[in-house]
GROMACS .gro file of N, CA, C and O in nm:
model
  452
    1MET      N    1   0.069  -0.151   0.018
    1MET     CA    2  -0.037  -0.010  -0.017
    1MET      C    3   0.068   0.134   0.006
    1MET      O    4   0.054   0.234  -0.090
    2GLN      N    5   0.191   0.153   0.090
    2GLN     CA    6   0.314   0.275   0.046
    2GLN      C    7   0.390   0.251  -0.048
    2GLN      O    8   0.352   0.340  -0.100
    3GLU      N    9   0.398   0.162  -0.149
    3GLU     CA   10   0.426   0.140  -0.262
    3GLU      C   11   0.363   0.234  -0.323
    3GLU      O   12   0.382   0.319  -0.433
    4LEU      N   13   0.204   0.225  -0.316
    4LEU     CA   14   0.097   0.259  -0.452
    4LEU      C   15   0.121   0.398  -0.383
    4LEU      O   16   0.077   0.492  -0.423
    5CYS      N   17   0.080   0.469  -0.263
    5CYS     CA   18   0.071   0.579  -0.224
    5CYS      C   19   0.189   0.651  -0.325
    5CYS      O   20   0.194   0.805  -0.274
    6ALA      N   21   0.310   0.613  -0.263
    6ALA     CA   22   0.441   0.648  -0.326
    6ALA      C   23   0.426   0.713  -0.505
    6ALA      O   24   0.452   0.799  -0.526
    7GLN      N   25   0.345   0.571  -0.551
    7GLN     CA   26   0.347   0.537  -0.737
    7GLN      C   27   0.209   0.685  -0.687
    7GLN      O   28   0.281   0.756  -0.808
    8LEU      N   29   0.140   0.739  -0.671
    8LEU     CA   30   0.043   0.815  -0.618
    8LEU      C   31   0.101   0.916  -0.618
    8LEU      O   32   0.055   1.026  -0.695
    9ASP      N   33   0.170   0.928  -0.514
    9ASP     CA   34   0.268   1.084  -0.478
    9ASP      C   35   0.399   1.182  -0.624
    9ASP      O   36   0.353   1.279  -0.676
   10GLU      N   37   0.376   1.056  -0.645
   10GLU     CA   38   0.491   1.094  -0.771
   10GLU      C   39   0.444   1.075  -0.917
   10GLU      O   40   0.479   1.210  -0.946
   11LEU      N   41   0.299   1.087  -0.921
   11LEU     CA   42   0.207   1.083  -1.061
   11LEU      C   43   0.129   1.247  -0.972
   11LEU      O   44   0.092   1.282  -1.168
   12THR      N   45   0.154   1.234  -0.884
   12THR     CA   46   0.051   1.408  -0.854
   12THR      C   47   0.156   1.525  -0.922
   12THR      O   48   0.149   1.581  -0.981
   13GLY      N   49   0.300   1.486  -0.858
   13GLY     CA   50   0.370   1.550  -0.902
   13GLY      C   51   0.399   1.602  -1.075
   13GLY      O   52   0.408   1.729  -1.050
   14LEU      N   53   0.435   1.456  -1.099
   14LEU     CA   54   0.432   1.502  -1.237
   14LEU      C   55   0.317   1.533  -1.335
   14LEU      O   56   0.366   1.644  -1.388
   15LEU      N   57   0.203   1.552  -1.256
   15LEU     CA   58   0.121   1.594  -1.332
   15LEU      C   59   0.085   1.770  -1.313
   15LEU      O   60   0.023   1.807  -1.358
   16MET      N   61   0.153   1.806  -1.200
   16MET     CA   62   0.113   1.931  -1.169
   16MET      C   63   0.200   1.999  -1.285
   16MET      O   64   0.232   2.110  -1.294
   17ALA      N   65   0.355   1.881  -1.278
   17ALA     CA   66   0.410   1.997  -1.373
   17ALA      C   67   0.393   1.989  -1.517
   17ALA      O   68   0.457   2.101  -1.565
   18GLU      N   69   0.366   1.933  -1.551
   18GLU     CA   70   0.271   1.901  -1.703
   18GLU      C   71   0.153   2.017  -1.691
   18GLU      O   72   0.182   2.070  -1.836
   19LEU      N   73   0.091   2.031  -1.619
   19LEU     CA   74   0.010   2.165  -1.583
   19LEU      C   75   0.081   2.278  -1.605
   19LEU      O   76   0.021   2.363  -1.704
   20ASP      N   77   0.165   2.263  -1.559
   20ASP     CA   78   0.286   2.419  -1.576
   20ASP      C   79   0.318   2.474  -1.748
   20ASP      O   80   0.307   2.538  -1.802
   21VAL      N   81   0.343   2.296  -1.769
   21VAL     CA   82   0.446   2.286  -1.941
   21VAL      C   83   0.276   2.311  -1.986
   21VAL      O   84   0.297   2.446  -2.129
   22CYS      N   85   0.183   2.242  -2.002
   22CYS     CA   86   0.061   2.298  -2.055
   22CYS      C   87   0.044   2.431  -2.042
   22CYS      O   88  -0.015   2.510  -2.165
   23LYS      N   89  -0.006   2.479  -2.034
   23LYS     CA   90   0.039   2.665  -1.932
   23LYS      C   91   0.095   2.759  -2.069
   23LYS      O   92   0.065   2.801  -2.137
   24THR      N   93   0.246   2.704  -2.051
   24THR     CA   94   0.327   2.798  -2.094
   24THR      C   95   0.354   2.738  -2.270
   24THR      O   96   0.346   2.822  -2.311
   25SER      N   97   0.234   2.602  -2.327
   25SER     CA   98   0.302   2.581  -2.424
   25SER      C   99   0.159   2.611  -2.432
   25SER      O  100   0.145   2.635  -2.617
   26GLY      N  101   0.064   2.619  -2.404
   26GLY     CA  102  -0.040   2.678  -2.432
   26GLY      C  103  -0.079   2.856  -2.520
   26GLY      O  104  -0.097   2.916  -2.631
   27CYS      N  105   0.024   2.929  -2.404
   27CYS     CA  106   0.053   3.044  -2.448
   27CYS      C  107   0.124   3.085  -2.527
   27CYS      O  108   0.103   3.144  -2.650
   28GLN      N  109   0.195   2.990  -2.544
   28GLN     CA  110   0.291   2.987  -2.684
   28GLN      C  111   0.228   2.964  -2.802
   28GLN      O  112   0.295   3.035  -2.927
   29TYR      N  113   0.151   2.819  -2.804
   29TYR     CA  114   0.098   2.894  -2.905
   29TYR      C  115   0.020   2.946  -2.955
   29TYR      O  116  -0.003   3.003  -3.072
   30ALA      N  117  -0.091   3.043  -2.863
   30ALA     CA  118  -0.153   3.139  -2.899
   30ALA      C  119  -0.073   3.258  -2.945
   30ALA      O  120  -0.140   3.331  -3.033
   31GLU      N  121   0.067   3.221  -2.882
   31GLU     CA  122   0.097   3.370  -2.928
   31GLU      C  123   0.220   3.347  -3.077
   31GLU      O  124   0.140   3.448  -3.149
   32ASN      N  125   0.232   3.222  -3.116
   32ASN     CA  126   0.272   3.170  -3.249
   32ASN      C  127   0.158   3.181  -3.328
   32ASN      O  128   0.131   3.225  -3.450
   33GLU      N  129   0.005   3.165  -3.332
   33GLU     CA  130  -0.130   3.194  -3.369
   33GLU      C  131  -0.079   3.341  -3.426
   33GLU      O  132  -0.132   3.354  -3.554
   34ALA      N  133  -0.111   3.440  -3.306
   34ALA     CA  134  -0.121   3.542  -3.361
   34ALA      C  135  -0.010   3.608  -3.468
   34ALA      O  136  -0.051   3.686  -3.580
   35GLU      N  137   0.137   3.574  -3.425
   35GLU     CA  138   0.257   3.599  -3.535
   35GLU      C  139   0.238   3.540  -3.639
   35GLU      O  140   0.224   3.633  -3.734
   36TYR      N  141   0.144   3.431  -3.677
   36TYR     CA  142   0.161   3.383  -3.768
   36TYR      C  143   0.034   3.483  -3.885
   36TYR      O  144   0.015   3.514  -4.011
   37ARG      N  145  -0.078   3.489  -3.799
   37ARG     CA  146  -0.190   3.529  -3.850
   37ARG      C  147  -0.146   3.736  -3.920
   37ARG      O  148  -0.229   3.733  -3.985
   38LYS      N  149  -0.068   3.784  -3.791
   38LYS     CA  150  -0.042   3.914  -3.848
   38LYS      C  151   0.033   3.919  -4.019
   38LYS      O  152   0.018   4.023  -4.048
   39ALA      N  153   0.124   3.805  -3.967
   39ALA     CA  154   0.235   3.837  -4.120
   39ALA      C  155   0.164   3.772  -4.208
   39ALA      O  156   0.197   3.885  -4.298
   40LEU      N  157   0.028   3.739  -4.207
   40LEU     CA  158  -0.043   3.660  -4.362
   40LEU      C  159  -0.130   3.785  -4.360
   40LEU      O  160  -0.138   3.764  -4.518
   41ARG      N  161  -0.186   3.849  -4.293
   41ARG     CA  162  -0.249   3.922  -4.339
   41ARG      C  163  -0.147   4.018  -4.394
   41ARG      O  164  -0.226   4.059  -4.496
   42LEU      N  165  -0.097   4.107  -4.383
   42LEU     CA  166   0.056   4.187  -4.403
   42LEU      C  167   0.074   4.125  -4.605
   42LEU      O  168   0.079   4.222  -4.616
   43ALA      N  169   0.153   3.983  -4.569
   43ALA     CA  170   0.141   3.897  -4.683
   43ALA      C  171   0.028   3.972  -4.793
   43ALA      O  172   0.036   4.035  -4.936
   44ILE      N  173  -0.113   3.921  -4.750
   44ILE     CA  174  -0.235   3.938  -4.808
   44ILE      C  175  -0.260   4.060  -4.894
   44ILE      O  176  -0.232   4.132  -4.936
   45LEU      N  177  -0.226   4.167  -4.796
   45LEU     CA  178  -0.229   4.303  -4.841
   45LEU      C  179  -0.142   4.382  -4.885
   45LEU      O  180  -0.175   4.448  -5.013
   46ASP      N  181   0.015   4.291  -4.907
   46ASP     CA  182   0.131   4.312  -5.014
   46ASP      C  183   0.067   4.302  -5.174
   46ASP      O  184   0.112   4.377  -5.208
   47GLU      N  185   0.014   4.158  -5.162
   47GLU     CA  186   0.013   4.143  -5.252
   47GLU      C  187  -0.124   4.161  -5.364
   47GLU      O  188  -0.123   4.203  -5.468
   48ARG      N  189  -0.256   4.238  -5.268
   48ARG     CA  190  -0.409   4.302  -5.325
   48ARG      C  191  -0.313   4.428  -5.405
   48ARG      O  192  -0.378   4.491  -5.464
   49GLN      N  193  -0.144   4.488  -5.251
   49GLN     CA  194  -0.174   4.631  -5.396
   49GLN      C  195  -0.064   4.624  -5.492
   49GLN      O  196  -0.024   4.654  -5.580
   50LYS      N  197   0.029   4.531  -5.510
   50LYS     CA  198   0.065   4.447  -5.643
   50LYS      C  199  -0.041   4.452  -5.698
   50LYS      O  200   0.008   4.389  -5.840
   51GLY      N  201  -0.161   4.458  -5.677
   51GLY     CA  202  -0.190   4.322  -5.798
   51GLY      C  203  -0.230   4.216  -5.852
   51GLY      O  204  -0.332   4.154  -5.951
   52THR      N  205  -0.236   4.156  -5.780
   52THR     CA  206  -0.221   3.996  -5.778
   52THR      C  207  -0.336   3.964  -5.766
   52THR      O  208  -0.378   4.012  -5.713
   53PRO      N  209  -0.367   3.874  -5.866
   53PRO     CA  210  -0.541   3.793  -5.826
   53PRO      C  211  -0.528   3.742  -5.752
   53PRO      O  212  -0.464   3.669  -5.641
   54ALA      N  213  -0.671   3.774  -5.687
   54ALA     CA  214  -0.715   3.700  -5.503
   54ALA      C  215  -0.725   3.513  -5.519
   54ALA      O  216  -0.663   3.508  -5.436
   55THR      N  217  -0.757   3.470  -5.691
   55THR     CA  218  -0.742   3.256  -5.684
   55THR      C  219  -0.636   3.238  -5.662
   55THR      O  220  -0.553   3.115  -5.566
   56ILE      N  221  -0.463   3.361  -5.592
   56ILE     CA  222  -0.329   3.293  -5.625
   56ILE      C  223  -0.284   3.390  -5.476
   56ILE      O  224  -0.141   3.351  -5.409
   57THR      N  225  -0.332   3.439  -5.405
   57THR     CA  226  -0.279   3.512  -5.296
   57THR      C  227  -0.271   3.468  -5.203
   57THR      O  228  -0.164   3.445  -5.187
   58SER      N  229  -0.332   3.400  -5.215
   58SER     CA  230  -0.331   3.302  -5.087
   58SER      C  231  -0.241   3.180  -5.044
   58SER      O  232  -0.129   3.189  -4.956
   59ASP      N  233  -0.241   3.134  -5.147
   59ASP     CA  234  -0.124   3.043  -5.190
   59ASP      C  235   0.031   3.085  -5.221
   59ASP      O  236   0.101   3.054  -5.127
   60LEU      N  237   0.016   3.185  -5.327
   60LEU     CA  238   0.148   3.317  -5.265
   60LEU      C  239   0.197   3.354  -5.125
   60LEU      O  240   0.327   3.359  -5.067
   61CYS      N  241   0.118   3.404  -5.032
   61CYS     CA  242   0.144   3.445  -4.942
   61CYS      C  243   0.261   3.322  -4.857
   61CYS      O  244   0.313   3.343  -4.779
   62ARG      N  245   0.123   3.212  -4.778
   62ARG     CA  246   0.210   3.095  -4.749
   62ARG      C  247   0.322   3.035  -4.791
   62ARG      O  248   0.315   2.967  -4.726
   63GLY      N  249   0.316   3.048  -4.966
   63GLY     CA  250   0.478   2.982  -4.934
   63GLY      C  251   0.569   3.026  -4.916
   63GLY      O  252   0.700   2.984  -4.994
   64ARG      N  253   0.588   3.207  -4.887
   64ARG     CA  254   0.700   3.291  -4.898
   64ARG      C  255   0.766   3.261  -4.746
   64ARG      O  256   0.696   3.157  -4.734
   65GLU      N  257   0.893   3.243  -4.792
   65GLU     CA  258   0.984   3.159  -4.655
   65GLU      C  259   0.915   3.228  -4.537
   65GLU      O  260   0.920   3.100  -4.386
   66ASP      N  261   0.924   3.364  -4.560
   66ASP     CA  262   0.915   3.415  -4.387
   66ASP      C  263   0.776   3.320  -4.298
   66ASP      O  264   0.800   3.313  -4.224
   67ILE      N  265   0.671   3.369  -4.391
   67ILE     CA  266   0.503   3.319  -4.386
   67ILE      C  267   0.563   3.137  -4.287
   67ILE      O  268   0.455   3.151  -4.254
   68ALA      N  269   0.597   3.055  -4.407
   68ALA     CA  270   0.600   2.936  -4.368
   68ALA      C  271   0.692   2.892  -4.239
   68ALA      O  272   0.592   2.813  -4.172
   69GLU      N  273   0.729   2.978  -4.215
   69GLU     CA  274   0.861   2.979  -4.139
   69GLU      C  275   0.789   3.014  -4.005
   69GLU      O  276   0.784   2.921  -3.854
   70LEU      N  277   0.650   3.100  -3.959
   70LEU     CA  278   0.599   3.121  -3.889
   70LEU      C  279   0.459   3.015  -3.883
   70LEU      O  280   0.469   2.993  -3.770
   71LYS      N  281   0.462   2.919  -3.984
   71LYS     CA  282   0.355   2.854  -3.994
   71LYS      C  283   0.410   2.746  -3.928
   71LYS      O  284   0.330   2.671  -3.796
   72ARG      N  285   0.493   2.680  -3.932
   72ARG     CA  286   0.603   2.576  -3.874
   72ARG      C  287   0.556   2.616  -3.736
   72ARG      O  288   0.596   2.543  -3.675
   73LEU      N  289   0.630   2.731  -3.676
   73LEU     CA  290   0.682   2.778  -3.541
   73LEU      C  291   0.503   2.802  -3.512
   73LEU      O  292   0.549   2.638  -3.351
   74ARG      N  293   0.394   2.811  -3.483
   74ARG     CA  294   0.270   2.804  -3.489
   74ARG      C  295   0.264   2.654  -3.471
   74ARG      O  296   0.183   2.585  -3.343
   75ASP      N  297   0.285   2.566  -3.579
   75ASP     CA  298   0.231   2.358  -3.595
   75ASP      C  299   0.299   2.310  -3.459
   75ASP      O  300   0.298   2.224  -3.427
   76CYS      N  301   0.469   2.374  -3.435
   76CYS     CA  302   0.497   2.300  -3.388
   76CYS      C  303   0.489   2.313  -3.237
   76CYS      O  304   0.463   2.208  -3.122
   77SER      N  305   0.393   2.454  -3.200
   77SER     CA  306   0.362   2.462  -3.067
   77SER      C  307   0.237   2.416  -3.034
   77SER      O  308   0.199   2.386  -2.915
   78GLU      N  309   0.177   2.408  -3.146
   78GLU     CA  310   0.052   2.345  -3.113
   78GLU      C  311   0.065   2.204  -3.094
   78GLU      O  312  -0.027   2.118  -3.051
   79ALA      N  313   0.155   2.134  -3.185
   79ALA     CA  314   0.195   1.982  -3.096
   79ALA      C  315   0.240   1.934  -2.993
   79ALA      O  316   0.181   1.857  -2.936
   80ILE      N  317   0.333   2.084  -2.919
   80ILE     CA  318   0.358   2.061  -2.810
   80ILE      C  319   0.237   2.079  -2.711
   80ILE      O  320   0.231   1.975  -2.576
   81TYR      N  321   0.157   2.169  -2.759
   81TYR     CA  322   0.054   2.254  -2.638
   81TYR      C  323  -0.046   2.051  -2.637
   81TYR      O  324  -0.117   2.047  -2.585
   82LYS      N  325  -0.071   1.978  -2.775
   82LYS     CA  326  -0.196   1.835  -2.735
   82LYS      C  327  -0.080   1.794  -2.691
   82LYS      O  328  -0.144   1.687  -2.625
   83ALA      N  329   0.024   1.756  -2.716
   83ALA     CA  330   0.101   1.633  -2.628
   83ALA      C  331   0.089   1.677  -2.469
   83ALA      O  332   0.109   1.540  -2.453
   84SER      N  333   0.116   1.767  -2.410
   84SER     CA  334   0.121   1.785  -2.311
   84SER      C  335  -0.042   1.775  -2.220
   84SER      O  336  -0.058   1.684  -2.128
   85GLN      N  337  -0.131   1.823  -2.320
   85GLN     CA  338  -0.262   1.798  -2.289
   85GLN      C  339  -0.309   1.599  -2.275
   85GLN      O  340  -0.368   1.581  -2.160
   86GLU      N  341  -0.193   1.579  -2.373
   86GLU     CA  342  -0.255   1.420  -2.396
   86GLU      C  343  -0.139   1.357  -2.224
   86GLU      O  344  -0.193   1.221  -2.171
   87ALA      N  345  -0.110   1.421  -2.222
   87ALA     CA  346   0.031   1.380  -2.138
   87ALA      C  347   0.010   1.376  -1.964
   87ALA      O  348  -0.059   1.292  -1.902
   88ILE      N  349  -0.103   1.469  -2.010
   88ILE     CA  350  -0.204   1.538  -1.859
   88ILE      C  351  -0.291   1.420  -1.853
   88ILE      O  352  -0.322   1.301  -1.706
   89ASN      N  353  -0.375   1.353  -1.999
   89ASN     CA  354  -0.451   1.288  -1.938
   89ASN      C  355  -0.444   1.125  -1.945
   89ASN      O  356  -0.507   1.063  -1.828
   90VAL      N  357  -0.273   1.106  -1.957
   90VAL     CA  358  -0.230   0.965  -1.905
   90VAL      C  359  -0.253   0.985  -1.744
   90VAL      O  360  -0.249   0.848  -1.730
   91TYR      N  361  -0.141   1.077  -1.709
   91TYR     CA  362  -0.134   1.096  -1.598
   91TYR      C  363  -0.252   1.053  -1.510
   91TYR      O  364  -0.250   1.013  -1.384
   92LYS      N  365  -0.359   1.151  -1.509
   92LYS     CA  366  -0.488   1.141  -1.462
   92LYS      C  367  -0.523   0.979  -1.495
   92LYS      O  368  -0.541   0.883  -1.390
   93LEU      N  369  -0.527   0.895  -1.571
   93LEU     CA  370  -0.558   0.761  -1.624
   93LEU      C  371  -0.481   0.664  -1.508
   93LEU      O  372  -0.586   0.609  -1.456
   94ARG      N  373  -0.330   0.657  -1.546
   94ARG     CA  374  -0.227   0.591  -1.408
   94ARG      C  375  -0.287   0.648  -1.282
   94ARG      O  376  -0.257   0.525  -1.172
   95MET      N  377  -0.279   0.758  -1.253
   95MET     CA  378  -0.387   0.783  -1.113
   95MET      C  379  -0.520   0.724  -1.047
   95MET      O  380  -0.514   0.666  -0.950
   96ARG      N  381  -0.603   0.715  -1.177
   96ARG     CA  382  -0.709   0.628  -1.117
   96ARG      C  383  -0.702   0.520  -1.153
   96ARG      O  384  -0.779   0.431  -1.033
   97MET      N  385  -0.630   0.440  -1.201
   97MET     CA  386  -0.570   0.316  -1.205
   97MET      C  387  -0.507   0.261  -1.047
   97MET      O  388  -0.554   0.132  -0.999
   98ILE      N  389  -0.424   0.342  -1.004
   98ILE     CA  390  -0.342   0.316  -0.860
   98ILE      C  391  -0.428   0.330  -0.798
   98ILE      O  392  -0.470   0.251  -0.657
   99ASP      N  393  -0.565   0.431  -0.747
   99ASP     CA  394  -0.664   0.422  -0.671
   99ASP      C  395  -0.735   0.323  -0.667
   99ASP      O  396  -0.808   0.300  -0.533
  100ALA      N  397  -0.768   0.294  -0.794
  100ALA     CA  398  -0.868   0.139  -0.800
  100ALA      C  399  -0.788   0.016  -0.752
  100ALA      O  400  -0.834  -0.014  -0.673
  101GLN      N  401  -0.659   0.047  -0.755
  101GLN     CA  402  -0.549  -0.037  -0.699
  101GLN      C  403  -0.573  -0.085  -0.493
  101GLN      O  404  -0.647  -0.189  -0.458
  102MET      N  405  -0.536   0.099  -0.517
  102MET     CA  406  -0.567   0.085  -0.318
  102MET      C  407  -0.737   0.023  -0.293
  102MET      O  408  -0.685   0.037  -0.147
  103THR      N  409  -0.798   0.096  -0.346
  103THR     CA  410  -0.962   0.094  -0.250
  103THR      C  411  -0.975  -0.086  -0.303
  103THR      O  412  -1.034  -0.160  -0.165
  104ARG      N  413  -0.914  -0.177  -0.391
  104ARG     CA  414  -0.938  -0.319  -0.392
  104ARG      C  415  -0.880  -0.415  -0.235
  104ARG      O  416  -0.880  -0.446  -0.223
  105GLU      N  417  -0.707  -0.316  -0.274
  105GLU     CA  418  -0.681  -0.360  -0.162
  105GLU      C  419  -0.673  -0.352  -0.027
  105GLU      O  420  -0.694  -0.464   0.079
  106TRP      N  421  -0.748  -0.195  -0.022
  106TRP     CA  422  -0.823  -0.165   0.161
  106TRP      C  423  -0.950  -0.253   0.159
  106TRP      O  424  -0.939  -0.282   0.266
  107ASN      N  425  -1.047  -0.282   0.081
  107ASN     CA  426  -1.156  -0.381   0.042
  107ASN      C  427  -1.118  -0.510   0.076
  107ASN      O  428  -1.165  -0.545   0.180
  108SER      N  429  -1.047  -0.601   0.031
  108SER     CA  430  -1.007  -0.642   0.070
  108SER      C  431  -0.890  -0.717   0.197
  108SER      O  432  -0.860  -0.810   0.269
  109GLY      N  433  -0.882  -0.593   0.251
  109GLY     CA  434  -0.817  -0.581   0.414
  109GLY      C  435  -0.655  -0.641   0.399
  109GLY      O  436  -0.543  -0.690   0.476
  110GLY      N  437  -0.586  -0.594   0.257
  110GLY     CA  438  -0.490  -0.617   0.254
  110GLY      C  439  -0.445  -0.803   0.193
  110GLY      O  440  -0.274  -0.842   0.163
  111GLN      N  441  -0.561  -0.839   0.204
  111GLN     CA  442  -0.567  -1.068   0.199
  111GLN      C  443  -0.530  -1.053   0.039
  111GLN      O  444  -0.631  -1.039  -0.054
  112GLY      N  445  -0.426  -1.137  -0.047
  112GLY     CA  446  -0.416  -1.178  -0.169
  112GLY      C  447  -0.383  -1.110  -0.198
  112GLY      O  448  -0.426  -1.095  -0.404
  113MET      N  449  -0.346  -0.973  -0.200
  113MET     CA  450  -0.289  -0.870  -0.344
  113MET      C  451  -0.135  -0.848  -0.270
  113MET      O  452  -0.041  -0.885  -0.190
   0.00000   0.00000   0.00000
């Protein structure tokens, strides 16, 4: 039972640390998204001023190296954010599993476990 309590404490610490990672990566994702959208907007306006046909403006702008790099950064930060959310779910699941094991041991009086 003590081993299960220690595992639960360890998972709680990992969960709390991952919550901080999730918060940080979520903010980074939002910041990268904003930078990408602002740069894309300016690039589209630039293409409009040049008289570029509207049908290809979006493709041309997204293909620019600076815009593509901002999109890459945005996509990477999104992946980190989503991975952090998934890690949180895994920690919670493992904690529920340990809690269920502790309940089984407690209810059995420590017999047969």
